[in-house]
Amino acid sequence: MRKKFFAFLLMICIMLCSVNTVFAAESDNYSNYQEFLQSSESSSIFEMDSSTFEYIKGILVQEAIPIPADFDNIDYTRIIKVYINTGIEKSETSDKDTIINLLENSEYVWVVPFEIGSQNFQVTFGKSGATTKSSEWKITEVALRTVDPYDQFLTSINHAYDYSDIVLIGGIPAFHMPVALAFDEVQAVAWIDMGYSEMAFESLLGESKSRNANNIYDYTTVLNAMNIESNESTAGFG
């Protein structure tokens, strides 16, 4: 009787684990949360959580945006890493390892999306001061966004396309806002407009037909155009 009972418990545990695994896979949203937890700055950002929340509420009050009663925390599990000032526009390679190495040696910020009613906001954490290696992490922006939050947008791209990796890159001279860069297993394959940069892409590429219906652009075509623009800008100072 006891053996049957334990066998029954084991079967229930296996079933529950299977259900949990499937649920996790189906509800898996794009996020850099695990990478954030392993970063050296995560503890200091967590430590200022209460002041971060009060700062955000102060911005909302200043802008006369009603604060719902259930708005009581920021969900850091939605955090997204955005590389900035990478110099990728001067790169001449599509090799994934080379580009990732370039990004990992660049500056970056952390962005946490959140919603107030039907409005999308995001809080950005970056380093203060000119010498970023020795400066402290702080809130650098709280902003209202008119397009999908970064995590939701990237989740939809992940579900629609078979990319092996996607990163966000900001600070590219041709664009005023971050754009997504998608990779297959060995190389960069596409730039993705996140809803801010369609006109910038059009200005950069002219009549190029390198875009599909979802504002996804061929990596090499865009990189070549950025190289040309960068060289022309440099030549202007000669």
XYZ file of N, CA and C in Angstrom:
714
model
N 0.833 -1.204 0.000
C 0.000 0.000 0.000
C 0.875 1.266 0.000
N 1.943 1.247 0.854
C 2.831 2.396 0.949
C 3.534 2.625 -0.379
N 3.984 1.533 -1.051
C 4.668 1.678 -2.343
C 3.747 2.314 -3.378
N 2.470 1.891 -3.362
C 1.507 2.465 -4.302
C 1.295 3.952 -4.028
N 1.264 4.291 -2.722
C 1.063 5.685 -2.347
C 2.220 6.566 -2.830
N 3.455 6.104 -2.607
C 4.619 6.872 -3.054
C 4.688 6.946 -4.576
N 4.287 5.861 -5.240
C 4.263 5.877 -6.706
C 3.260 6.900 -7.211
N 2.120 6.980 -6.511
C 1.100 7.961 -6.882
C 1.615 9.386 -6.691
N 2.307 9.634 -5.548
C 2.877 10.962 -5.304
C 3.908 11.333 -6.360
N 4.739 10.353 -6.740
C 5.761 10.608 -7.755
C 5.119 10.975 -9.082
N 4.024 10.278 -9.430
C 3.339 10.562 -10.682
C 2.754 11.973 -10.664
N 2.177 12.388 -9.524
C 1.622 13.729 -9.391
C 2.716 14.783 -9.533
N 3.870 14.534 -8.916
C 4.979 15.484 -8.988
C 5.460 15.645 -10.418
N 5.563 14.530 -11.134
C 6.002 14.573 -12.530
C 5.017 15.372 -13.365
N 3.713 15.144 -13.128
C 2.688 15.876 -13.876
C 2.762 17.379 -13.597
N 2.946 17.730 -12.306
C 3.015 19.145 -11.954
C 4.239 19.811 -12.554
N 5.373 19.107 -12.527
C 6.592 19.665 -13.110
C 6.423 19.874 -14.606
N 5.748 18.934 -15.256
C 5.531 19.053 -16.693
C 4.665 20.255 -17.001
N 3.594 20.440 -16.197
C 2.699 21.576 -16.409
C 3.445 22.879 -16.199
N 4.251 22.947 -15.111
C 4.989 24.168 -14.826
C 5.982 24.486 -15.920
N 6.630 23.452 -16.474
C 7.597 23.672 -17.538
C 6.924 24.231 -18.769
N 5.772 23.662 -19.150
C 5.053 24.147 -20.319
C 4.582 25.574 -20.098
N 4.057 25.848 -18.892
C 3.561 27.193 -18.602
C 4.694 28.206 -18.684
N 5.856 27.862 -18.143
C 6.989 28.781 -18.177
C 7.413 29.068 -19.604
N 7.395 28.038 -20.439
C 7.809 28.225 -21.828
C 6.827 29.113 -22.574
N 5.538 28.925 -22.326
C 4.525 29.682 -23.050
C 4.444 31.129 -22.565
N 4.787 31.377 -21.291
C 4.654 32.716 -20.745
C 6.002 33.430 -20.650
N 7.003 32.868 -21.296
C 8.352 33.401 -21.203
C 8.471 34.699 -21.999
N 8.576 35.824 -21.309
C 8.703 37.115 -21.959
C 10.166 37.515 -22.084
N 10.447 38.323 -23.098
C 11.822 38.778 -23.301
C 12.231 39.691 -22.150
N 13.389 39.419 -21.566
C 13.901 40.227 -20.471
C 15.381 39.919 -20.288
N 16.106 40.890 -19.722
C 17.511 40.678 -19.365
C 17.672 40.588 -17.855
N 16.620 40.107 -17.186
C 16.595 40.113 -15.720
C 17.710 39.267 -15.116
N 17.934 38.067 -15.645
C 18.975 37.215 -15.088
C 20.355 37.848 -15.244
N 20.597 38.458 -16.386
C 21.866 39.163 -16.595
C 21.985 40.344 -15.630
N 20.874 41.043 -15.417
C 20.861 42.163 -14.481
C 21.218 41.698 -13.070
N 20.647 40.585 -12.642
C 20.923 40.075 -11.298
C 22.397 39.767 -11.101
N 23.065 39.364 -12.168
C 24.481 39.013 -12.073
C 25.404 40.217 -12.225
N 24.836 41.382 -12.528
C 25.658 42.574 -12.726
C 26.078 43.170 -11.384
N 27.177 43.914 -11.404
C 27.687 44.513 -10.173
C 26.792 45.644 -9.666
N 26.013 46.240 -10.570
C 25.189 47.396 -10.172
C 23.795 47.009 -9.688
N 23.404 45.753 -9.818
C 22.032 45.369 -9.465
C 21.732 45.670 -7.998
N 22.694 45.404 -7.107
C 22.435 45.621 -5.678
C 22.199 47.094 -5.374
N 22.982 47.979 -5.998
C 22.804 49.410 -5.724
C 21.496 49.923 -6.306
N 21.075 49.378 -7.465
C 19.797 49.780 -8.051
C 18.638 49.282 -7.195
N 18.751 48.051 -6.682
C 17.722 47.535 -5.780
C 17.668 48.349 -4.483
N 18.826 48.771 -3.995
C 18.886 49.505 -2.735
C 18.148 50.846 -2.806
N 18.101 51.442 -3.991
C 17.400 52.721 -4.111
C 15.980 52.544 -4.641
N 15.424 51.354 -4.452
C 14.100 51.056 -4.983
C 13.030 52.001 -4.435
N 13.039 52.233 -3.129
C 12.002 53.092 -2.546
C 12.132 54.528 -3.058
N 13.365 55.033 -3.154
C 13.547 56.393 -3.671
C 13.214 56.455 -5.158
N 13.486 55.362 -5.886
C 13.118 55.292 -7.306
C 11.613 55.420 -7.467
N 10.886 54.689 -6.646
C 9.430 54.700 -6.737
C 8.876 56.082 -6.391
N 9.430 56.708 -5.355
C 8.978 58.047 -4.971
C 9.314 59.064 -6.058
N 10.473 58.907 -6.681
C 10.867 59.807 -7.765
C 9.888 59.698 -8.929
N 9.531 58.458 -9.279
C 8.588 58.234 -10.374
C 7.233 58.855 -10.042
N 6.761 58.656 -8.824
C 5.474 59.239 -8.432
C 5.533 60.766 -8.499
N 6.674 61.341 -8.113
C 6.823 62.787 -8.184
C 6.726 63.304 -9.612
N 7.334 62.556 -10.556
C 7.258 62.928 -11.977
C 5.809 62.862 -12.462
N 5.097 61.806 -12.064
C 3.710 61.635 -12.495
C 2.825 62.760 -11.948
N 3.033 63.127 -10.682
C 2.268 64.221 -10.080
C 2.578 65.530 -10.798
N 3.847 65.758 -11.091
C 4.268 66.973 -11.787
C 3.605 67.091 -13.158
N 3.419 65.947 -13.814
C 2.803 65.933 -15.137
C 1.284 65.773 -15.075
N 0.723 65.833 -13.868
C -0.728 65.732 -13.657
C -1.288 64.407 -14.174
N -0.523 63.335 -13.995
C -0.971 62.005 -14.396
C -1.492 61.280 -13.159
N -2.762 60.908 -13.121
C -3.324 60.233 -11.954
C -2.581 58.934 -11.637
N -2.330 58.698 -10.362
C -1.619 57.498 -9.925
C -2.631 56.510 -9.360
N -2.806 55.346 -9.997
C -3.767 54.362 -9.505
C -3.376 53.848 -8.122
N -4.371 53.434 -7.359
C -4.120 52.940 -6.008
C -3.272 51.677 -6.007
N -3.365 50.887 -7.087
C -2.619 49.634 -7.119
C -1.213 49.784 -7.700
N -0.808 51.012 -7.995
C 0.554 51.232 -8.484
C 1.475 51.377 -7.277
N 2.127 50.295 -6.899
C 2.920 50.321 -5.669
C 4.313 49.728 -5.823
N 4.709 49.362 -7.038
C 6.060 48.842 -7.209
C 6.451 48.845 -8.676
N 7.755 48.692 -8.921
C 8.306 48.558 -10.262
C 8.736 47.109 -10.443
N 8.329 46.503 -11.536
C 8.619 45.092 -11.790
C 9.956 44.961 -12.509
N 11.004 44.698 -11.742
C 12.343 44.613 -12.320
C 12.545 43.378 -13.192
N 11.656 42.420 -13.113
C 11.801 41.230 -13.977
C 11.604 41.580 -15.448
N 11.105 42.791 -15.731
C 10.900 43.234 -17.113
C 12.095 44.036 -17.652
N 13.153 44.103 -16.896
C 14.263 44.990 -17.220
C 14.945 44.602 -18.533
N 15.346 45.625 -19.296
C 15.991 45.443 -20.591
C 17.317 46.199 -20.598
N 18.335 45.576 -21.146
C 19.647 46.214 -21.280
C 19.741 46.893 -22.640
N 20.195 48.149 -22.642
C 20.369 48.883 -23.889
C 21.826 49.355 -23.966
N 22.546 48.864 -24.959
C 23.928 49.303 -25.166
C 23.925 50.692 -25.805
N 24.864 51.540 -25.398
C 24.915 52.898 -25.942
C 26.349 53.257 -26.329
N 26.447 54.196 -27.269
C 27.757 54.709 -27.688
C 28.718 53.576 -28.044
N 28.243 52.655 -28.846
C 29.016 51.450 -29.167
C 30.000 51.647 -30.315
N 29.716 52.607 -31.191
C 30.538 52.773 -32.389
C 30.256 51.741 -33.457
N 29.145 51.011 -33.310
C 28.843 49.953 -34.271
C 28.621 50.497 -35.675
N 28.234 51.773 -35.773
C 28.003 52.357 -37.096
C 29.294 52.452 -37.913
N 30.442 52.324 -37.246
C 31.727 52.351 -37.938
C 32.288 50.944 -38.167
N 31.536 49.958 -37.722
C 31.983 48.573 -37.870
C 31.892 48.123 -39.323
N 32.661 47.100 -39.657
C 32.621 46.567 -41.021
C 32.437 45.060 -41.008
N 31.777 44.559 -39.977
C 31.621 43.119 -39.854
C 30.194 42.744 -39.489
N 29.817 41.531 -39.855
C 28.536 40.974 -39.421
C 28.754 39.803 -38.468
N 30.013 39.495 -38.168
C 30.337 38.356 -37.310
C 29.759 38.549 -35.909
N 28.989 37.594 -35.459
C 28.283 37.715 -34.189
C 29.236 37.876 -33.015
N 30.258 37.037 -32.919
C 31.173 37.102 -31.787
C 31.891 38.441 -31.719
N 32.281 38.965 -32.874
C 32.977 40.250 -32.914
C 32.072 41.375 -32.446
N 30.819 41.349 -32.899
C 29.873 42.401 -32.520
C 29.526 42.305 -31.034
N 29.292 41.101 -30.551
C 28.978 40.922 -29.129
C 30.138 41.412 -28.269
N 31.355 41.131 -28.686
C 32.521 41.605 -27.943
C 32.568 43.127 -27.926
N 32.241 43.750 -29.068
C 32.182 45.204 -29.140
C 31.149 45.750 -28.164
N 29.974 45.149 -28.136
C 28.897 45.614 -27.265
C 29.253 45.442 -25.790
N 29.842 44.310 -25.467
C 30.161 44.033 -24.070
C 31.251 44.946 -23.521
N 31.974 45.607 -24.399
C 32.983 46.568 -23.978
C 32.502 48.008 -24.145
N 31.195 48.166 -24.312
C 30.590 49.483 -24.477
C 29.799 49.868 -23.233
N 29.364 51.104 -23.184
C 28.491 51.556 -22.110
C 27.090 50.976 -22.323
N 26.282 51.035 -21.268
C 24.912 50.537 -21.365
C 24.058 51.166 -20.283
N 22.757 51.075 -20.463
C 21.786 51.492 -19.452
C 20.799 50.354 -19.246
N 20.077 50.429 -18.136
C 19.007 49.471 -17.854
C 17.669 50.196 -17.926
N 16.704 49.607 -18.615
C 15.390 50.231 -18.804
C 14.303 49.302 -18.261
N 13.427 49.846 -17.415
C 12.318 49.065 -16.855
C 10.997 49.672 -17.328
N 10.245 48.953 -18.153
C 8.933 49.454 -18.583
C 7.889 49.283 -17.476
N 6.899 50.166 -17.467
C 5.742 49.995 -16.581
C 4.567 50.744 -17.179
N 3.373 50.399 -16.730
C 2.165 51.005 -17.271
C 1.383 51.724 -16.175
N 0.808 52.841 -16.543
C -0.169 53.546 -15.703
C -1.434 53.631 -16.546
N -2.427 52.821 -16.196
C -3.621 52.756 -17.024
C -3.257 52.254 -18.406
N -3.597 53.011 -19.432
C -3.294 52.612 -20.810
C -2.012 53.254 -21.335
N -1.301 53.982 -20.466
C -0.097 54.680 -20.897
C 1.156 53.885 -20.548
N 2.113 53.890 -21.466
C 3.364 53.156 -21.287
C 4.479 54.108 -20.850
N 5.147 53.739 -19.774
C 6.270 54.515 -19.268
C 7.508 53.631 -19.186
N 8.640 54.266 -18.988
C 9.841 53.502 -18.686
C 10.767 54.362 -17.832
N 11.458 53.682 -16.906
C 12.465 54.339 -16.094
C 13.820 53.784 -16.516
N 14.776 54.692 -16.714
C 16.099 54.299 -17.186
C 17.129 54.555 -16.094
N 17.993 53.556 -15.877
C 19.095 53.681 -14.930
C 20.405 53.728 -15.709
N 21.216 54.726 -15.428
C 22.509 54.855 -16.081
C 23.533 55.391 -15.108
N 24.760 55.484 -15.569
C 25.827 56.007 -14.726
C 25.855 57.526 -14.802
N 26.124 58.151 -13.661
C 26.181 59.606 -13.599
C 27.611 60.083 -13.794
N 27.762 61.272 -14.318
C 29.083 61.868 -14.455
C 29.760 61.502 -15.751
N 30.816 62.228 -16.056
C 31.525 62.024 -17.317
C 32.371 60.766 -17.301
N 32.926 60.420 -16.145
C 33.770 59.225 -16.046
C 32.907 58.064 -15.599
N 32.345 57.348 -16.561
C 31.337 56.339 -16.234
C 31.902 55.156 -15.455
N 33.187 54.880 -15.599
C 33.752 53.721 -14.903
C 33.752 53.913 -13.396
N 33.840 55.149 -12.928
C 33.911 55.398 -11.494
C 32.649 56.042 -10.937
N 31.668 56.315 -11.778
C 30.472 57.016 -11.319
C 29.424 56.047 -10.807
N 28.393 56.604 -10.165
C 27.355 55.795 -9.555
C 26.161 55.653 -10.486
N 25.382 54.597 -10.233
C 24.168 54.379 -10.999
C 23.038 55.191 -10.394
N 22.222 55.794 -11.276
C 21.099 56.596 -10.806
C 20.017 56.591 -11.887
N 18.857 57.158 -11.563
C 17.799 57.331 -12.557
C 18.222 58.433 -13.521
N 18.237 58.129 -14.794
C 18.591 59.140 -15.788
C 17.376 59.619 -16.575
N 16.267 58.880 -16.501
C 15.084 59.305 -17.248
C 13.853 58.549 -16.769
N 12.741 59.252 -16.695
C 11.413 58.643 -16.598
C 10.619 59.214 -17.758
N 10.156 58.357 -18.659
C 9.579 58.866 -19.905
C 8.287 58.150 -20.265
N 7.370 58.912 -20.861
C 6.155 58.361 -21.457
C 6.484 57.907 -22.876
N 6.080 56.704 -23.237
C 6.336 56.177 -24.572
C 5.019 55.901 -25.291
N 5.000 56.164 -26.588
C 3.778 56.009 -27.374
C 3.741 54.702 -28.156
N 4.779 53.873 -28.006
C 4.813 52.585 -28.691
C 4.879 51.473 -27.648
N 4.883 50.229 -28.110
C 4.913 49.091 -27.182
C 6.150 49.132 -26.293
N 6.018 48.746 -25.019
C 7.189 48.657 -24.137
C 8.251 47.728 -24.742
N 9.504 47.993 -24.411
C 10.598 47.221 -24.994
C 10.403 45.714 -24.828
N 10.041 45.292 -23.606
C 9.948 43.848 -23.363
C 8.820 43.219 -24.177
N 7.693 43.906 -24.299
C 6.578 43.354 -25.076
C 6.903 43.310 -26.566
N 7.556 44.360 -27.052
C 7.931 44.390 -28.466
C 8.894 43.248 -28.787
N 9.914 43.079 -27.965
C 10.917 42.042 -28.231
C 10.337 40.644 -28.057
N 9.389 40.503 -27.145
C 8.711 39.215 -26.994
C 7.947 38.855 -28.268
N 7.254 39.827 -28.853
C 6.502 39.578 -30.088
C 7.438 39.229 -31.244
N 8.603 39.884 -31.302
C 9.588 39.554 -32.340
C 10.123 38.147 -32.133
N 10.390 37.792 -30.888
C 10.885 36.440 -30.582
C 9.898 35.374 -31.013
N 8.622 35.651 -30.832
C 7.596 34.670 -31.190
C 7.384 34.591 -32.701
N 7.649 35.692 -33.392
C 7.367 35.740 -34.825
C 8.534 35.281 -35.690
N 9.761 35.402 -35.162
C 10.941 35.106 -35.975
C 11.881 34.172 -35.226
N 12.695 33.473 -35.979
C 13.589 32.472 -35.400
C 15.001 33.034 -35.234
N 15.123 34.150 -34.506
C 16.442 34.718 -34.235
C 17.056 34.027 -33.021
N 18.372 33.898 -33.023
C 19.022 33.272 -31.874
C 19.243 34.274 -30.739
N 19.440 35.546 -31.090
C 19.643 36.594 -30.085
C 19.155 37.929 -30.633
N 18.701 38.796 -29.714
C 18.333 40.168 -30.062
C 18.887 41.086 -28.978
N 19.503 42.186 -29.384
C 19.988 43.187 -28.425
C 19.448 44.551 -28.827
N 19.395 45.464 -27.869
C 19.000 46.839 -28.152
C 20.231 47.729 -28.114
N 20.313 48.624 -29.094
C 21.455 49.532 -29.192
C 20.942 50.958 -29.346
N 21.423 51.845 -28.487
C 21.102 53.257 -28.571
C 22.346 54.077 -28.864
N 22.155 55.356 -29.105
C 23.285 56.233 -29.328
C 23.899 56.137 -30.714
N 23.210 55.491 -31.661
C 23.692 55.447 -33.043
C 23.332 56.782 -33.700
N 24.296 57.482 -34.284
C 24.027 58.829 -34.813
C 22.861 58.910 -35.793
N 22.631 57.863 -36.570
C 21.557 57.918 -37.564
C 20.167 57.846 -36.929
N 20.088 57.413 -35.664
C 18.797 57.201 -35.015
C 18.735 57.965 -33.691
N 17.557 58.485 -33.380
C 17.378 59.215 -32.134
C 16.980 58.293 -30.979
N 16.534 57.094 -31.320
C 16.068 56.157 -30.313
C 16.735 54.802 -30.526
N 16.690 53.916 -29.505
C 17.293 52.594 -29.672
C 16.632 51.787 -30.794
N 17.425 50.945 -31.429
C 16.930 49.992 -32.420
C 17.393 48.604 -31.990
N 16.691 47.598 -32.475
C 17.045 46.226 -32.140
C 17.950 45.641 -33.220
N 18.908 44.841 -32.789
C 19.798 44.137 -33.704
C 19.614 42.644 -33.475
N 19.281 41.929 -34.548
C 18.981 40.491 -34.445
C 20.096 39.663 -35.070
N 20.363 38.504 -34.456
C 21.406 37.595 -34.903
C 20.829 36.219 -35.211
N 21.474 35.513 -36.159
C 21.281 34.075 -36.224
C 22.421 33.456 -35.414
N 22.765 32.214 -35.640
C 23.775 31.568 -34.814
C 25.177 32.144 -35.006
N 25.460 32.731 -36.179
C 26.844 33.130 -36.465
C 27.025 34.594 -36.836
N 25.943 35.293 -37.191
C 26.130 36.663 -37.663
C 24.901 37.525 -37.399
N 25.125 38.836 -37.469
C 24.013 39.792 -37.400
C 23.262 39.747 -38.714
N 21.929 39.731 -38.639
C 21.140 39.570 -39.865
C 20.136 40.697 -40.095
N 19.740 41.423 -39.044
C 18.666 42.407 -39.250
C 18.682 43.499 -38.196
N 18.314 44.708 -38.642
C 17.977 45.811 -37.754
C 16.458 45.896 -37.681
N 15.936 46.187 -36.492
C 14.487 46.220 -36.315
C 14.075 47.561 -35.720
N 13.225 48.273 -36.446
C 12.663 49.525 -35.948
C 11.636 49.195 -34.869
N 11.773 49.807 -33.695
C 10.884 49.516 -32.583
C 9.697 50.469 -32.513
N 9.484 51.222 -33.594
C 8.344 52.116 -33.639
C 8.716 53.585 -33.625
N 10.013 53.861 -33.463
C 10.475 55.242 -33.390
C 11.226 55.695 -34.641
N 11.794 54.779 -35.389
C 12.871 55.124 -36.325
C 12.569 54.869 -37.795
N 11.313 54.695 -38.159
C 10.996 54.404 -39.562
C 11.494 55.507 -40.488
N 11.249 56.761 -40.131
C 11.685 57.866 -40.983
C 13.210 57.958 -41.034
N 13.867 57.629 -39.917
C 15.332 57.642 -39.898
C 15.894 56.580 -40.825
N 15.283 55.394 -40.811
C 15.707 54.333 -41.730
C 15.491 54.765 -43.184
N 14.330 55.364 -43.441
C 14.034 55.806 -44.805
C 15.011 56.878 -45.267
N 15.357 57.795 -44.372
C 16.324 58.830 -44.713
C 17.695 58.241 -44.993
N 18.038 57.220 -44.230
C 19.353 56.587 -44.381
C 19.442 55.752 -45.646
N 18.361 55.038 -45.974
C 18.403 54.074 -47.065
C 17.816 54.593 -48.377
N 17.101 55.709 -48.315
C 16.491 56.219 -49.538
C 15.431 55.256 -50.051
N 15.539 54.872 -51.312
C 14.548 54.003 -51.950
C 14.894 52.521 -51.815
N 15.832 52.200 -50.926
C 16.243 50.805 -50.769
C 15.053 49.925 -50.404
N 15.008 48.754 -50.967
C 13.914 47.809 -50.686
C 14.396 46.726 -49.721
N 15.108 47.145 -48.672
C 15.669 46.184 -47.725
C 14.778 45.992 -46.501
N 13.544 46.538 -46.545
C 12.632 46.453 -45.407
C 11.496 45.502 -45.720
N 11.090 44.717 -44.698
C 9.891 43.902 -44.888
C 8.698 44.598 -44.233
N 7.576 43.935 -44.209
C 6.336 44.569 -43.745
C 6.392 44.940 -42.268
N 7.273 44.314 -41.506
C 7.357 44.573 -40.071
C 8.512 45.503 -39.702
N 8.939 46.316 -40.662
C 10.020 47.270 -40.411
C 11.302 46.592 -39.933
N 11.625 45.487 -40.585
C 12.875 44.776 -40.329
C 13.776 44.991 -41.542
N 14.999 45.438 -41.288
C 15.897 45.873 -42.354
C 17.135 44.982 -42.409
N 17.611 44.728 -43.611
C 18.808 43.923 -43.803
C 20.010 44.556 -43.095
N 20.715 43.746 -42.321
C 21.816 44.263 -41.514
C 22.897 44.921 -42.362
N 23.383 44.227 -43.383
C 24.511 44.726 -44.167
C 24.155 45.993 -44.933
N 22.939 46.045 -45.481
C 22.519 47.239 -46.230
C 22.522 48.470 -45.335
N 21.993 48.334 -44.131
C 21.959 49.464 -43.202
C 23.363 49.824 -42.739
N 24.179 48.819 -42.424
C 25.538 49.083 -41.965
C 26.339 49.833 -43.031
N 26.217 49.409 -44.292
C 26.926 50.098 -45.373
C 26.479 51.555 -45.482
N 25.175 51.780 -45.334
C 24.654 53.153 -45.405
C 25.175 53.990 -44.242
N 25.257 53.396 -43.049
C 25.782 54.124 -41.898
C 27.259 54.429 -42.080
N 28.012 53.494 -42.671
C 29.432 53.724 -42.930
C 29.630 54.893 -43.880
N 28.798 54.935 -44.921
C 28.888 56.034 -45.890
C 28.580 57.360 -45.209
N 27.507 57.384 -44.403
C 27.124 58.614 -43.707
C 28.212 59.042 -42.730
N 28.804 58.078 -42.028
C 29.867 58.383 -41.059
C 31.094 58.951 -41.765
N 31.464 58.354 -42.897
C 32.628 58.841 -43.660
C 32.391 60.248 -44.206
N 31.149 60.508 -44.675
C 30.830 61.834 -45.186
C 30.875 62.885 -44.090
N 30.411 62.514 -42.891
C 30.445 63.447 -41.767
C 31.878 63.753 -41.369
N 32.727 62.704 -41.371
C 34.136 62.894 -41.024
C 34.844 63.761 -42.063
N 34.510 63.528 -43.332
C 35.139 64.289 -44.405
C 34.799 65.771 -44.315
N 33.651 66.070 -43.750
C 33.240 67.467 -43.636
C 34.114 68.267 -42.701
N 34.867 67.576 -41.840
C 35.723 68.275 -40.914
C 37.169 68.331 -41.401
N 37.420 67.891 -42.648
C 38.787 67.834 -43.165
C 39.306 69.187 -43.580
